[in-house]
DNA sequence: ACCTGAACACCGTTCAAGT
DNA sequence: ACCTGAACACCGTTCAAGT
């Protein structure tokens, strides 16, 4: 189990570091990630890591970027703006659920939702095709991004499941929330 | 500045511990709170604290409960259900903004939004008077609680201000979001 | 009952020294 | 250029000893 990824390449690379770190975070959470444990996992001196990564914060940043790069290829479909909005929300969701522990950490930081990121731009485009006045597009986009983000944050940390006592709590809660938001937008076009 | 709260009472009390801890969190953030620094602030041996508080996690829990106890006295007014919902949201907001650093931490935990807490109960009551079918009250309540919570989380951590580049970004964003949610609920009654 | 000092098992990070 | 060991300045927490 330990001493992974050390067979062919004796050189330590940033990619290997990120991969091992993501592994720890995915299985044991962000709190379980320490430079020392990560080094142990890589079979390397703890200080070697600092030659490829500035510090622990930068490492976590790199992890977040690695995982959210999947957002660069979002297809929103050709349906109505309601369907496009729903698709976008579900894209955001599956991206978040793929690495729950990391995303839970990322939401706590203050720069997770990126202005002018691919997701943001798509969202604004959809709102424009919905017929929202240009002066309201950005503000509404920000609010929607933040609301869906918060929604996913509570799904990922288990709050949603706790509040709704049912089996399909997360799916049902997310679907209801998205529908509610779409209705809210519809009232403003 | 240091050695505060040690004049009359030589006995260490849980109340004094919580107060000093809240002070540190309010001014320097949750990460700046350590048992050792807290003890220094109280002019006491770090280990003395453990006679009044089980551990650091319990201390932070106590802090959260201390601050959110204000929710016990929420008045929602006599207006329409829309006005009541808006009032409730703004009560939640002022409670959150009073201790930004602590609330920022609390949102990251998985048990901040309490089912059957005073806020939850009020929310469900308002939804019933709005005419929402009983079978949907709890689920809708959960979703609204979670959405407003996420909204406040991003206001408190600065995301909202960053996404909307204006001066009154937080106020405008919150108002818009709440109106959008109310419209969403209106579409379901 | 309450307080304390020493100690344990950890952290992130710096820095000088090695190859 | 990359790696490493020792060291610094911190953590939370346990435990035996004091009053």
Short mmCIF file of C-alpha atoms (C1' of nucleotides) in Angstrom, two decimals:
data_model
loop_
_atom_site.label_atom_id
_atom_site.label_comp_id
_atom_site.label_asym_id
_atom_site.label_seq_id
_atom_site.Cartn_x
_atom_site.Cartn_y
_atom_site.Cartn_z
CA UNK A 1 0.00 0.00 0.00
CA UNK A 2 2.75 2.47 0.90
CA UNK A 3 5.80 3.35 -1.19
CA UNK A 4 3.63 3.85 -4.26
CA UNK A 5 4.73 5.32 -7.57
CA UNK A 6 8.43 4.92 -7.17
CA UNK A 7 9.32 2.13 -9.56
CA UNK A 8 10.54 3.42 -12.94
CA UNK A 9 11.03 7.12 -12.37
CA UNK A 10 13.47 7.94 -9.61
CA UNK A 11 12.91 11.63 -10.25
CA UNK A 12 10.24 13.32 -8.17
CA UNK A 13 7.80 15.26 -10.34
CA UNK A 14 5.08 17.75 -9.59
CA UNK A 15 2.57 15.48 -11.27
CA UNK A 16 3.44 12.57 -9.01
CA UNK A 17 3.20 14.80 -5.96
CA UNK A 18 -0.23 16.08 -6.95
CA UNK A 19 -1.47 12.61 -7.72
CA UNK A 20 -0.31 11.20 -4.38
CA UNK A 21 -1.74 14.19 -2.52
CA UNK A 22 -5.09 13.83 -4.27
CA UNK A 23 -5.06 10.19 -3.29
CA UNK A 24 -4.64 11.00 0.39
CA UNK A 25 -7.29 13.71 0.25
CA UNK A 26 -9.78 11.50 -1.57
CA UNK A 27 -9.45 8.65 0.88
CA UNK A 28 -8.82 10.38 4.21
CA UNK A 29 -9.74 14.04 3.78
CA UNK A 30 -7.82 17.28 3.61
CA UNK A 31 -6.98 17.26 7.31
CA UNK A 32 -5.15 13.98 6.83
CA UNK A 33 -2.82 15.53 4.26
CA UNK A 34 0.52 16.53 5.70
CA UNK A 35 3.77 17.19 3.93
CA UNK A 36 5.40 14.49 6.00
CA UNK A 37 2.77 11.85 5.30
CA UNK A 38 2.76 12.77 1.64
CA UNK A 39 6.52 12.35 1.52
CA UNK A 40 6.21 8.97 3.19
CA UNK A 41 3.66 7.94 0.58
CA UNK A 42 6.12 8.96 -2.13
CA UNK A 43 9.06 7.31 -0.42
CA UNK A 44 10.94 10.56 -0.27
CA UNK A 45 12.27 13.07 2.22
CA UNK A 46 9.59 15.56 3.33
CA UNK A 47 11.76 18.47 2.27
CA UNK A 48 12.15 17.25 -1.30
CA UNK A 49 8.57 18.26 -1.98
CA UNK A 50 9.44 21.90 -1.45
CA UNK A 51 11.56 21.84 -4.60
CA UNK A 52 8.44 21.28 -6.70
CA UNK A 53 5.75 23.05 -4.72
CA UNK A 54 6.05 26.34 -2.87
CA UNK A 55 4.20 25.26 0.26
CA UNK A 56 1.17 23.36 1.47
CA UNK A 57 -1.30 26.07 0.45
CA UNK A 58 0.08 26.06 -3.09
CA UNK A 59 -0.18 22.28 -3.12
CA UNK A 60 -3.87 22.43 -2.24
CA UNK A 61 -4.36 25.12 -4.84
CA UNK A 62 -2.76 22.91 -7.43
CA UNK A 63 -5.04 20.07 -6.41
CA UNK A 64 -8.11 22.25 -6.81
CA UNK A 65 -7.03 23.42 -10.23
CA UNK A 66 -6.24 19.87 -11.29
CA UNK A 67 -9.71 18.72 -10.39
CA UNK A 68 -11.69 21.69 -11.68
CA UNK A 69 -9.95 21.71 -15.03
CA UNK A 70 -12.66 19.31 -16.12
CA UNK A 71 -14.95 22.34 -16.27
CA UNK A 72 -13.15 23.49 -19.38
CA UNK A 73 -15.13 20.99 -21.46
CA UNK A 74 -18.72 21.67 -20.51
CA UNK A 75 -21.43 21.08 -23.06
CA UNK A 76 -24.72 22.63 -22.19
CA UNK A 77 -26.81 21.18 -24.99
CA UNK A 78 -29.23 22.68 -27.46
CA UNK A 79 -32.45 22.76 -25.48
CA UNK A 80 -34.35 25.62 -23.86
CA UNK A 81 -32.50 27.93 -21.50
CA UNK A 82 -34.15 26.06 -18.62
CA UNK A 83 -32.66 22.79 -19.82
CA UNK A 84 -29.28 24.42 -20.38
CA UNK A 85 -29.29 25.90 -16.88
CA UNK A 86 -30.17 22.52 -15.44
CA UNK A 87 -27.43 20.82 -17.41
CA UNK A 88 -24.90 23.34 -16.22
CA UNK A 89 -25.91 22.79 -12.60
CA UNK A 90 -25.56 19.05 -12.98
CA UNK A 91 -22.15 19.42 -14.61
CA UNK A 92 -21.03 21.45 -11.62
CA UNK A 93 -22.47 18.79 -9.39
CA UNK A 94 -20.74 15.77 -10.89
CA UNK A 95 -17.48 17.68 -10.89
CA UNK A 96 -17.96 18.35 -7.17
CA UNK A 97 -18.98 14.84 -6.22
CA UNK A 98 -15.97 13.30 -7.96
CA UNK A 99 -13.67 14.61 -5.22
CA UNK A 100 -15.88 15.39 -2.25
CA UNK A 101 -13.16 15.92 0.33
CA UNK A 102 -11.20 18.33 -1.81
CA UNK A 103 -14.26 20.25 -2.91
CA UNK A 104 -15.38 20.54 0.67
CA UNK A 105 -12.12 22.28 1.40
CA UNK A 106 -12.23 24.38 -1.75
CA UNK A 107 -15.64 25.80 -0.95
CA UNK A 108 -14.33 27.10 2.34
CA UNK A 109 -11.70 29.15 0.52
CA UNK A 110 -12.64 32.48 -0.94
CA UNK A 111 -11.59 32.00 -4.54
CA UNK A 112 -13.16 28.72 -5.59
CA UNK A 113 -15.86 30.14 -7.82
CA UNK A 114 -13.84 31.84 -10.52
CA UNK A 115 -15.15 34.90 -12.22
CA UNK A 116 -14.65 34.60 -16.00
CA UNK A 117 -13.97 30.91 -15.68
CA UNK A 118 -15.50 28.59 -18.31
CA UNK A 119 -18.47 27.82 -16.08
CA UNK A 120 -19.13 31.48 -15.36
CA UNK A 121 -19.02 32.42 -19.03
CA UNK A 122 -21.39 29.64 -20.03
CA UNK A 123 -23.78 30.64 -17.28
CA UNK A 124 -23.90 34.24 -18.46
CA UNK A 125 -24.46 33.13 -22.04
CA UNK A 126 -27.41 31.00 -21.02
CA UNK A 127 -28.91 33.87 -19.03
CA UNK A 128 -28.61 36.14 -22.06
CA UNK A 129 -30.37 33.66 -24.33
CA UNK A 130 -33.05 33.42 -21.64
CA UNK A 131 -33.75 37.07 -22.34
CA UNK A 132 -32.46 38.58 -19.12
CA UNK A 133 -31.59 42.28 -19.52
CA UNK A 134 -27.86 42.73 -19.97
CA UNK A 135 -27.62 44.94 -16.90
CA UNK A 136 -28.80 42.04 -14.73
CA UNK A 137 -26.89 39.18 -16.34
CA UNK A 138 -23.72 39.42 -14.29
CA UNK A 139 -25.40 39.96 -10.96
CA UNK A 140 -27.85 37.17 -11.54
CA UNK A 141 -25.07 34.91 -12.74
CA UNK A 142 -23.06 35.60 -9.60
CA UNK A 143 -26.04 34.88 -7.39
CA UNK A 144 -26.85 31.64 -9.19
CA UNK A 145 -23.24 30.46 -9.08
CA UNK A 146 -23.08 31.17 -5.40
CA UNK A 147 -26.42 29.50 -4.64
CA UNK A 148 -25.58 26.33 -6.55
CA UNK A 149 -22.13 26.34 -4.99
CA UNK A 150 -23.59 26.55 -1.51
CA UNK A 151 -26.04 23.83 -2.38
CA UNK A 152 -23.26 21.50 -3.46
CA UNK A 153 -21.21 22.42 -0.42
CA UNK A 154 -23.99 21.20 1.86
CA UNK A 155 -24.51 18.08 -0.19
CA UNK A 156 -20.82 17.29 -0.05
CA UNK A 157 -20.58 17.81 3.70
CA UNK A 158 -23.67 15.79 4.44
CA UNK A 159 -26.00 18.55 5.62
CA UNK A 160 -28.55 17.97 2.89
CA UNK A 161 -28.77 14.28 3.69
CA UNK A 162 -29.26 15.07 7.36
CA UNK A 163 -31.98 17.65 6.80
CA UNK A 164 -34.01 15.45 4.48
CA UNK A 165 -34.28 12.10 6.18
CA UNK A 166 -34.94 10.05 3.08
CA UNK A 167 -32.84 7.69 1.01
CA UNK A 168 -32.60 9.74 -2.16
CA UNK A 169 -32.21 12.94 -0.14
CA UNK A 170 -29.30 14.37 -2.11
CA UNK A 171 -30.75 13.74 -5.55
CA UNK A 172 -34.18 14.97 -4.57
CA UNK A 173 -32.84 18.02 -2.77
CA UNK A 174 -30.62 19.03 -5.65
CA UNK A 175 -33.37 18.56 -8.22
CA UNK A 176 -35.82 20.58 -6.17
CA UNK A 177 -33.34 23.37 -5.57
CA UNK A 178 -32.41 23.65 -9.23
CA UNK A 179 -36.06 23.74 -10.26
CA UNK A 180 -36.72 26.42 -7.66
CA UNK A 181 -33.84 28.50 -8.98
CA UNK A 182 -34.99 28.14 -12.57
CA UNK A 183 -38.47 29.27 -11.56
CA UNK A 184 -36.88 32.20 -9.79
CA UNK A 185 -35.00 33.20 -12.93
CA UNK A 186 -38.12 32.71 -15.04
CA UNK A 187 -39.89 35.28 -12.87
CA UNK A 188 -37.27 37.85 -13.89
CA UNK A 189 -37.20 37.52 -17.69
CA UNK B 1 -3.86 44.03 25.71
CA UNK B 2 -2.87 40.59 27.06
CA UNK B 3 -3.70 39.11 30.49
CA UNK B 4 -7.34 40.14 30.12
CA UNK B 5 -10.19 39.08 32.42
CA UNK B 6 -8.19 38.01 35.44
CA UNK B 7 -8.85 40.72 37.96
CA UNK B 8 -11.62 39.84 40.44
CA UNK B 9 -12.26 36.17 39.76
CA UNK B 10 -9.26 33.96 40.26
CA UNK B 11 -11.37 30.96 39.27
CA UNK B 12 -11.36 29.95 35.62
CA UNK B 13 -14.88 29.54 34.26
CA UNK B 14 -16.26 28.12 31.07
CA UNK B 15 -17.89 31.42 30.32
CA UNK B 16 -14.61 33.29 30.52
CA UNK B 17 -12.95 30.70 28.30
CA UNK B 18 -15.67 30.98 25.65
CA UNK B 19 -15.57 34.75 25.77
CA UNK B 20 -11.80 34.91 25.34
CA UNK B 21 -11.92 32.32 22.56
CA UNK B 22 -14.63 34.23 20.73
CA UNK B 23 -12.51 37.32 21.04
CA UNK B 24 -9.54 35.65 19.36
CA UNK B 25 -11.73 34.18 16.62
CA UNK B 26 -13.50 37.48 15.96
CA UNK B 27 -10.28 39.43 15.60
CA UNK B 28 -7.86 36.91 14.06
CA UNK B 29 -9.92 34.03 12.72
CA UNK B 30 -10.44 30.42 13.70
CA UNK B 31 -6.98 29.36 12.54
CA UNK B 32 -5.44 31.79 15.02
CA UNK B 33 -7.17 30.08 17.93
CA UNK B 34 -4.95 27.64 19.76
CA UNK B 35 -5.32 26.23 23.23
CA UNK B 36 -1.95 27.66 24.14
CA UNK B 37 -2.67 31.16 22.86
CA UNK B 38 -6.07 31.11 24.52
CA UNK B 39 -4.44 30.16 27.82
CA UNK B 40 -1.96 32.99 27.41
CA UNK B 41 -4.83 35.40 26.86
CA UNK B 42 -6.45 34.16 30.06
CA UNK B 43 -3.20 34.23 32.00
CA UNK B 44 -3.46 30.55 32.77
CA UNK B 45 -1.73 27.27 32.08
CA UNK B 46 -2.81 25.75 28.77
CA UNK B 47 -3.85 22.54 30.46
CA UNK B 48 -6.23 24.26 32.88
CA UNK B 49 -8.64 24.79 30.04
CA UNK B 50 -9.14 21.05 29.70
CA UNK B 51 -10.89 20.99 33.09
CA UNK B 52 -13.72 23.06 31.66
CA UNK B 53 -13.82 22.03 28.02
CA UNK B 54 -13.33 18.54 26.63
CA UNK B 55 -11.09 19.53 23.72
CA UNK B 56 -10.67 22.09 20.99
CA UNK B 57 -13.51 20.74 18.87
CA UNK B 58 -15.88 21.00 21.83
CA UNK B 59 -14.67 24.53 22.43
CA UNK B 60 -15.51 25.54 18.88
CA UNK B 61 -18.87 23.82 19.21
CA UNK B 62 -19.58 25.81 22.33
CA UNK B 63 -18.64 28.99 20.52
CA UNK B 64 -21.03 28.21 17.70
CA UNK B 65 -23.86 27.47 20.10
CA UNK B 66 -23.14 30.64 22.05
CA UNK B 67 -23.40 32.76 18.94
CA UNK B 68 -26.38 31.04 17.31
CA UNK B 69 -28.46 31.11 20.47
CA UNK B 70 -29.61 34.51 19.29
CA UNK B 71 -31.78 32.62 16.81
CA UNK B 72 -34.05 31.61 19.65
CA UNK B 73 -35.68 35.02 19.60
CA UNK B 74 -36.64 35.50 15.99
CA UNK B 75 -39.67 37.55 15.15
CA UNK B 76 -40.90 37.11 11.63
CA UNK B 77 -43.57 39.80 11.61
CA UNK B 78 -47.18 39.84 10.55
CA UNK B 79 -46.90 40.51 6.82
CA UNK B 80 -47.40 38.26 3.81
CA UNK B 81 -45.49 34.99 3.67
CA UNK B 82 -43.11 36.66 1.23
CA UNK B 83 -42.29 39.35 3.77
CA UNK B 84 -41.94 36.79 6.52
CA UNK B 85 -39.56 34.70 4.43
CA UNK B 86 -37.51 37.77 3.66
CA UNK B 87 -37.40 38.76 7.33
CA UNK B 88 -36.25 35.29 8.29
CA UNK B 89 -33.47 35.39 5.72
CA UNK B 90 -32.29 38.76 6.99
CA UNK B 91 -32.35 37.54 10.59
CA UNK B 92 -30.13 34.65 9.58
CA UNK B 93 -27.91 37.10 7.80
CA UNK B 94 -27.36 39.55 10.65
CA UNK B 95 -26.67 36.63 12.95
CA UNK B 96 -24.03 35.41 10.51
CA UNK B 97 -22.40 38.76 9.93
CA UNK B 98 -22.03 39.44 13.66
CA UNK B 99 -19.26 36.83 13.90
CA UNK B 100 -17.99 36.31 10.39
CA UNK B 101 -14.90 34.29 11.23
CA UNK B 102 -16.72 31.83 13.43
CA UNK B 103 -19.62 31.44 11.03
CA UNK B 104 -17.21 30.83 8.21
CA UNK B 105 -15.85 27.91 10.18
CA UNK B 106 -19.28 26.72 11.26
CA UNK B 107 -20.54 26.49 7.68
CA UNK B 108 -17.72 24.13 6.84
CA UNK B 109 -18.88 21.71 9.51
CA UNK B 110 -21.69 19.32 8.76
CA UNK B 111 -24.07 20.15 11.58
CA UNK B 112 -24.42 23.90 11.50
CA UNK B 113 -27.91 24.06 10.10
CA UNK B 114 -29.92 22.37 12.80
CA UNK B 115 -33.02 20.43 11.92
CA UNK B 116 -35.84 21.32 14.33
CA UNK B 117 -33.94 24.37 15.56
CA UNK B 118 -35.95 27.57 16.08
CA UNK B 119 -35.05 28.87 12.64
CA UNK B 120 -36.05 25.64 10.95
CA UNK B 121 -39.39 25.52 12.72
CA UNK B 122 -40.20 29.11 11.82
CA UNK B 123 -39.27 28.48 8.22
CA UNK B 124 -41.60 25.51 7.95
CA UNK B 125 -44.43 27.48 9.55
CA UNK B 126 -44.04 30.26 7.03
CA UNK B 127 -44.05 27.77 4.16
CA UNK B 128 -47.27 26.24 5.48
CA UNK B 129 -49.00 29.60 5.68
CA UNK B 130 -47.80 30.23 2.14
CA UNK B 131 -49.99 27.31 1.14
CA UNK B 132 -47.32 24.79 0.24
CA UNK B 133 -48.64 21.20 0.38
CA UNK B 134 -47.60 19.56 3.65
CA UNK B 135 -45.73 16.81 1.81
CA UNK B 136 -43.38 19.40 0.32
CA UNK B 137 -42.89 21.65 3.34
CA UNK B 138 -39.93 19.86 4.90
CA UNK B 139 -38.05 19.27 1.67
CA UNK B 140 -38.58 22.82 0.51
CA UNK B 141 -37.58 24.10 3.94
CA UNK B 142 -34.38 22.10 3.84
CA UNK B 143 -33.52 23.36 0.39
CA UNK B 144 -34.20 26.98 1.31
CA UNK B 145 -32.18 26.72 4.52
CA UNK B 146 -29.29 25.25 2.61
CA UNK B 147 -29.46 27.80 -0.20
CA UNK B 148 -29.56 30.79 2.13
CA UNK B 149 -26.82 29.20 4.22
CA UNK B 150 -24.61 28.81 1.19
CA UNK B 151 -25.38 32.34 0.17
CA UNK B 152 -24.27 33.69 3.54
CA UNK B 153 -21.21 31.47 3.47
CA UNK B 154 -20.04 33.09 0.28
CA UNK B 155 -20.87 36.54 1.55
CA UNK B 156 -18.90 35.90 4.72
CA UNK B 157 -15.87 34.53 2.89
CA UNK B 158 -15.82 37.34 0.35
CA UNK B 159 -16.80 35.43 -2.78
CA UNK B 160 -19.92 37.45 -3.39
CA UNK B 161 -18.03 40.73 -3.20
CA UNK B 162 -15.45 39.39 -5.64
CA UNK B 163 -17.99 38.15 -8.18
CA UNK B 164 -19.99 41.36 -8.22
CA UNK B 165 -17.49 44.15 -8.57
CA UNK B 166 -19.60 46.92 -7.15
CA UNK B 167 -19.61 48.76 -3.84
CA UNK B 168 -22.88 47.46 -2.44
CA UNK B 169 -22.19 43.98 -3.81
CA UNK B 170 -23.13 42.04 -0.68
CA UNK B 171 -26.37 43.86 0.00
CA UNK B 172 -27.44 43.78 -3.64
CA UNK B 173 -26.47 40.14 -4.06
CA UNK B 174 -28.29 39.03 -0.97
CA UNK B 175 -31.41 40.99 -1.85
CA UNK B 176 -31.47 39.61 -5.37
CA UNK B 177 -30.92 36.04 -4.18
CA UNK B 178 -33.69 36.23 -1.60
CA UNK B 179 -36.11 37.68 -4.14
CA UNK B 180 -35.18 34.94 -6.58
CA UNK B 181 -35.82 32.28 -3.96
CA UNK B 182 -39.16 33.81 -3.01
CA UNK B 183 -40.19 33.81 -6.67
CA UNK B 184 -39.11 30.19 -6.85
CA UNK B 185 -41.30 29.28 -3.91
CA UNK B 186 -44.18 31.29 -5.33
CA UNK B 187 -44.05 29.13 -8.44
CA UNK B 188 -44.72 26.06 -6.27
CA UNK B 189 -47.73 27.16 -4.18
"C1'" DA C 1 -11.91 19.84 42.66
"C1'" DC C 2 -8.92 22.43 40.32
"C1'" DC C 3 -4.38 23.54 38.55
"C1'" DT C 4 0.27 22.64 36.58
"C1'" DG C 5 4.94 21.00 34.36
"C1'" DA C 6 6.89 17.71 31.67
"C1'" DA C 7 6.38 14.89 27.97
"C1'" DC C 8 4.51 12.62 23.59
"C1'" DA C 9 3.45 12.63 19.00
"C1'" DC C 10 2.72 15.31 15.70
"C1'" DC C 11 2.82 19.81 12.45
"C1'" DG C 12 4.96 23.43 8.37
"C1'" DT C 13 9.00 25.43 7.08
"C1'" DT C 14 14.13 27.22 6.93
"C1'" DC C 15 18.68 26.48 6.12
"C1'" DA C 16 23.17 24.74 5.47
"C1'" DA C 17 25.25 20.84 3.66
"C1'" DG C 18 25.58 17.25 0.50
"C1'" DT C 19 25.46 14.89 -4.72
"C1'" DA D 1 19.51 21.11 -10.13
"C1'" DC D 2 17.87 18.22 -6.94
"C1'" DC D 3 17.90 15.98 -2.49
"C1'" DT D 4 18.53 15.57 2.59
"C1'" DG D 5 19.18 15.85 7.96
"C1'" DA D 6 18.94 18.74 11.65
"C1'" DA D 7 16.67 22.27 13.72
"C1'" DC D 8 13.06 25.94 14.84
"C1'" DA D 9 8.77 27.29 16.33
"C1'" DC D 10 4.76 25.82 16.80
"C1'" DC D 11 0.45 22.38 17.58
"C1'" DG D 12 -3.36 19.19 20.66
"C1'" DT D 13 -3.48 16.21 24.27
"C1'" DT D 14 -2.13 12.73 28.24
"C1'" DC D 15 -0.65 11.93 32.61
"C1'" DA D 16 1.33 12.05 37.02
"C1'" DA D 17 2.11 15.22 40.50
"C1'" DG D 18 0.88 19.04 43.19
"C1'" DT D 19 -2.72 22.28 46.20
#
